[in-house]
PDB file of C-alpha atoms in Angstrom:
ATOM      1  CA  MET A1224      11.329  11.568  13.161  1.00 53.00           C
ATOM      2  CA  ALA A1225       8.204  12.299  11.408  1.00 62.00           C
ATOM      3  CA  GLU A1226       4.330  11.500  11.922  1.00 68.00           C
ATOM      4  CA  PRO A1227       3.738   9.313   9.269  1.00 72.00           C
ATOM      5  CA  GLU A1228       1.555   9.988   6.438  1.00 87.00           C
ATOM      6  CA  PHE A1229      -0.157   7.228   6.021  1.00 91.00           C
ATOM      7  CA  THR A1230      -0.388   3.609   7.765  1.00 91.00           C
ATOM      8  CA  ALA A1231      -1.660   0.817   7.093  1.00 90.00           C
ATOM      9  CA  THR A1232      -1.529  -2.913   9.404  1.00 89.00           C
ATOM     10  CA  GLY A1233      -3.308  -6.013   8.689  1.00 90.00           C
ATOM     11  CA  VAL A1234      -2.967  -5.858   4.748  1.00 93.00           C
ATOM     12  CA  ARG A1235      -2.780  -8.800   2.245  1.00 94.00           C
ATOM     13  CA  ILE A1236       0.611  -8.205   0.189  1.00 96.00           C
ATOM     14  CA  GLY A1237       1.366 -10.497  -3.102  1.00 96.00           C
ATOM     15  CA  LYS A1238       3.813 -10.801  -5.413  1.00 95.00           C
ATOM     16  CA  ARG A1239       2.348 -12.199  -8.595  1.00 87.00           C
ATOM     17  CA  LEU A1240       0.375 -15.445  -7.354  1.00 89.00           C
ATOM     18  CA  ARG A1241       2.483 -15.458  -4.223  1.00 95.00           C
ATOM     19  CA  SER A1242       1.373 -13.901  -1.001  1.00 95.00           C
ATOM     20  CA  LEU A1243       4.281 -12.607   0.808  1.00 96.00           C
ATOM     21  CA  THR A1244       2.326 -11.912   3.751  1.00 94.00           C
ATOM     22  CA  ARG A1245      -1.194 -11.494   4.891  1.00 92.00           C
ATOM     23  CA  ALA A1246      -0.852  -9.259   8.093  1.00 91.00           C
ATOM     24  CA  GLY A1247       1.711  -6.578   6.906  1.00 94.00           C
ATOM     25  CA  GLN A1248       2.113  -3.135   6.793  1.00 94.00           C
ATOM     26  CA  VAL A1249       1.983  -0.282   4.175  1.00 94.00           C
ATOM     27  CA  ARG A1250       3.636   3.242   5.606  1.00 94.00           C
ATOM     28  CA  ILE A1251       4.324   6.355   4.092  1.00 95.00           C
ATOM     29  CA  SER A1252       6.775   8.550   5.937  1.00 93.00           C
ATOM     30  CA  ASP A1253       9.222  11.110   5.448  1.00 92.00           C
ATOM     31  CA  GLY A1254       8.706  10.870   1.635  1.00 93.00           C
ATOM     32  CA  ARG A1255       9.550   6.914   1.379  1.00 96.00           C
ATOM     33  CA  LEU A1256       7.112   4.189   0.833  1.00 96.00           C
ATOM     34  CA  GLU A1257       7.344   0.793   3.363  1.00 97.00           C
ATOM     35  CA  LEU A1258       6.110  -2.647   2.801  1.00 97.00           C
ATOM     36  CA  LEU A1259       6.982  -4.147   5.862  1.00 97.00           C
ATOM     37  CA  THR A1260       6.386  -7.818   6.544  1.00 96.00           C
ATOM     38  CA  SER A1261       3.963  -8.393  10.671  1.00 91.00           C
ATOM     39  CA  TYR A1262       7.457  -8.726  12.121  1.00 94.00           C
ATOM     40  CA  GLY A1263       8.397  -5.605  11.107  1.00 93.00           C
ATOM     41  CA  SER A1264      10.606  -6.528   8.762  1.00 96.00           C
ATOM     42  CA  GLU A1265      11.168  -4.980   5.096  1.00 97.00           C
ATOM     43  CA  ILE A1266      10.171  -5.917   1.948  1.00 97.00           C
ATOM     44  CA  ASP A1267      10.723  -3.436   0.136  1.00 97.00           C
ATOM     45  CA  SER A1268      11.190   0.782   0.383  1.00 97.00           C
ATOM     46  CA  ALA A1269      11.970   3.012  -2.337  1.00 97.00           C
ATOM     47  CA  PRO A1270      11.294   7.225  -2.364  1.00 97.00           C
ATOM     48  CA  VAL A1271       7.434   8.318  -3.050  1.00 96.00           C
ATOM     49  CA  ARG A1272       8.376  10.056  -5.677  1.00 95.00           C
ATOM     50  CA  ALA A1273       9.419   6.979  -7.935  1.00 95.00           C
ATOM     51  CA  VAL A1274       6.759   4.764  -6.755  1.00 96.00           C
ATOM     52  CA  ARG A1275       3.396   3.921  -8.744  1.00 96.00           C
ATOM     53  CA  ALA A1276       0.121   3.279  -7.294  1.00 95.00           C
ATOM     54  CA  SER A1277      -2.992   2.269  -9.268  1.00 94.00           C
ATOM     55  CA  LYS A1278      -6.665   0.326  -9.165  1.00 91.00           C
ATOM     56  CA  PRO A1279      -6.342  -2.865 -10.937  1.00 88.00           C
ATOM     57  CA  TRP A1280      -9.201  -2.833 -13.721  1.00 87.00           C
ATOM     58  CA  PHE A1281     -11.158  -5.648 -12.764  1.00 82.00           C
ATOM     59  CA  ALA A1282     -10.263  -6.291  -9.044  1.00 78.00           C
ATOM     60  CA  GLN A1283     -12.269  -5.316  -6.008  1.00 79.00           C
ATOM     61  CA  ASP A1284     -12.418  -2.260  -4.041  1.00 80.00           C
ATOM     62  CA  ASP A1285     -10.568  -3.291  -1.315  1.00 88.00           C
ATOM     63  CA  ARG A1286      -7.193  -3.948  -3.568  1.00 92.00           C
ATOM     64  CA  ALA A1287      -4.513  -2.080  -4.830  1.00 94.00           C
ATOM     65  CA  LEU A1288      -1.118  -2.354  -6.914  1.00 95.00           C
ATOM     66  CA  ALA A1289       2.134  -0.808  -5.924  1.00 96.00           C
ATOM     67  CA  GLU A1290       4.893  -0.744  -8.377  1.00 97.00           C
ATOM     68  CA  VAL A1291       8.245  -0.617  -6.108  1.00 97.00           C
ATOM     69  CA  ASN A1292      11.655  -0.179  -7.597  1.00 95.00           C
ATOM     70  CA  GLY A1293      10.129  -2.578 -10.772  1.00 95.00           C
ATOM     71  CA  THR A1294       8.741  -5.248  -8.795  1.00 96.00           C
ATOM     72  CA  ARG A1295       4.699  -4.231  -8.810  1.00 97.00           C
ATOM     73  CA  TYR A1296       2.970  -5.651  -5.335  1.00 97.00           C
ATOM     74  CA  THR A1297      -0.981  -6.378  -4.882  1.00 95.00           C
ATOM     75  CA  LEU A1298      -2.005  -4.949  -1.841  1.00 95.00           C
ATOM     76  CA  THR A1299      -5.301  -6.046  -0.524  1.00 93.00           C
ATOM     77  CA  LEU A1300      -6.529  -3.438   2.666  1.00 89.00           C
ATOM     78  CA  GLY A1301     -10.442  -2.836   3.566  1.00 74.00           C
ATOM     79  CA  GLU A1302     -13.032  -1.813   1.624  1.00 65.00           C
ATOM     80  CA  HIS A1303     -14.143   0.304   3.591  1.00 65.00           C
ATOM     81  CA  ASP A1304     -11.915   2.552   6.155  1.00 70.00           C
ATOM     82  CA  PRO A1305     -12.835   1.990   9.672  1.00 71.00           C
ATOM     83  CA  ALA A1306     -14.754   3.503  11.839  1.00 71.00           C
ATOM     84  CA  PRO A1307     -13.178   5.409  14.172  1.00 76.00           C
ATOM     85  CA  GLY A1308     -11.946   3.610  17.489  1.00 73.00           C
ATOM     86  CA  GLU A1309     -11.898   0.229  15.172  1.00 72.00           C
ATOM     87  CA  ALA A1310      -8.936  -1.577  14.212  1.00 66.00           C
ATOM     88  CA  GLY A1311      -8.701  -2.488  10.611  1.00 64.00           C
ATOM     89  CA  PRO A1312      -6.890  -1.490   6.999  1.00 65.00           C
ATOM     90  CA  PRO A1313      -7.751   1.398   5.452  1.00 74.00           C
ATOM     91  CA  ALA A1314      -9.494   1.722   1.686  1.00 81.00           C
ATOM     92  CA  ALA A1315      -7.504   0.944  -1.373  1.00 88.00           C
ATOM     93  CA  ARG A1316      -8.639   4.691  -2.451  1.00 88.00           C
ATOM     94  CA  ARG A1317      -7.359   6.232   0.677  1.00 90.00           C
ATOM     95  CA  PHE A1318      -3.763   4.436  -0.324  1.00 93.00           C
ATOM     96  CA  ILE A1319      -3.686   5.719  -4.099  1.00 92.00           C
ATOM     97  CA  GLU A1320      -4.549   9.017  -2.696  1.00 92.00           C
ATOM     98  CA  ALA A1321      -1.945   9.669  -0.279  1.00 92.00           C
ATOM     99  CA  VAL A1322       1.230   8.140  -2.677  1.00 94.00           C
ATOM    100  CA  ARG A1323      -0.016  10.566  -4.842  1.00 92.00           C
ATOM    101  CA  LYS A1324      -0.090  13.281  -2.262  1.00 92.00           C
ATOM    102  CA  ALA A1325       3.394  12.360  -1.124  1.00 91.00           C
ATOM    103  CA  ALA A1326       4.971  12.033  -4.220  1.00 88.00           C
ATOM    104  CA  GLY A1327       3.809  16.096  -4.892  1.00 86.00           C
ATOM    105  CA  ARG A1328       1.312  14.970  -7.823  1.00 74.00           C
ATOM    106  CA  GLY A1329      -2.060  15.788  -6.396  1.00 64.00           C
ATOM    107  CA  ARG A1330      -5.380  14.409  -7.185  1.00 55.00           C
TER     108      ARG A1330
END
């Protein structure tokens, strides 16, 4: 298996107003996006080309939207990238850039 292109842990993943996990994982590897629970169970996954990632209009900087298989998920990542050597989720902006890069859409 190739090295993941993007990995975030400690991510709150929600669907509409319901929280699915408060410490989930988001992973982009081998051209596929996976949303996982804190236990590693798959919530949803799809090829990155079929995923739409964006920033909500009136939301905090740590939020991102991901539309996977027609289902819209809200992801709460970190507001800022963690310092080197520190644990914590990367910024939402980095997640959106990683999805676009992996899908070949660039910036």
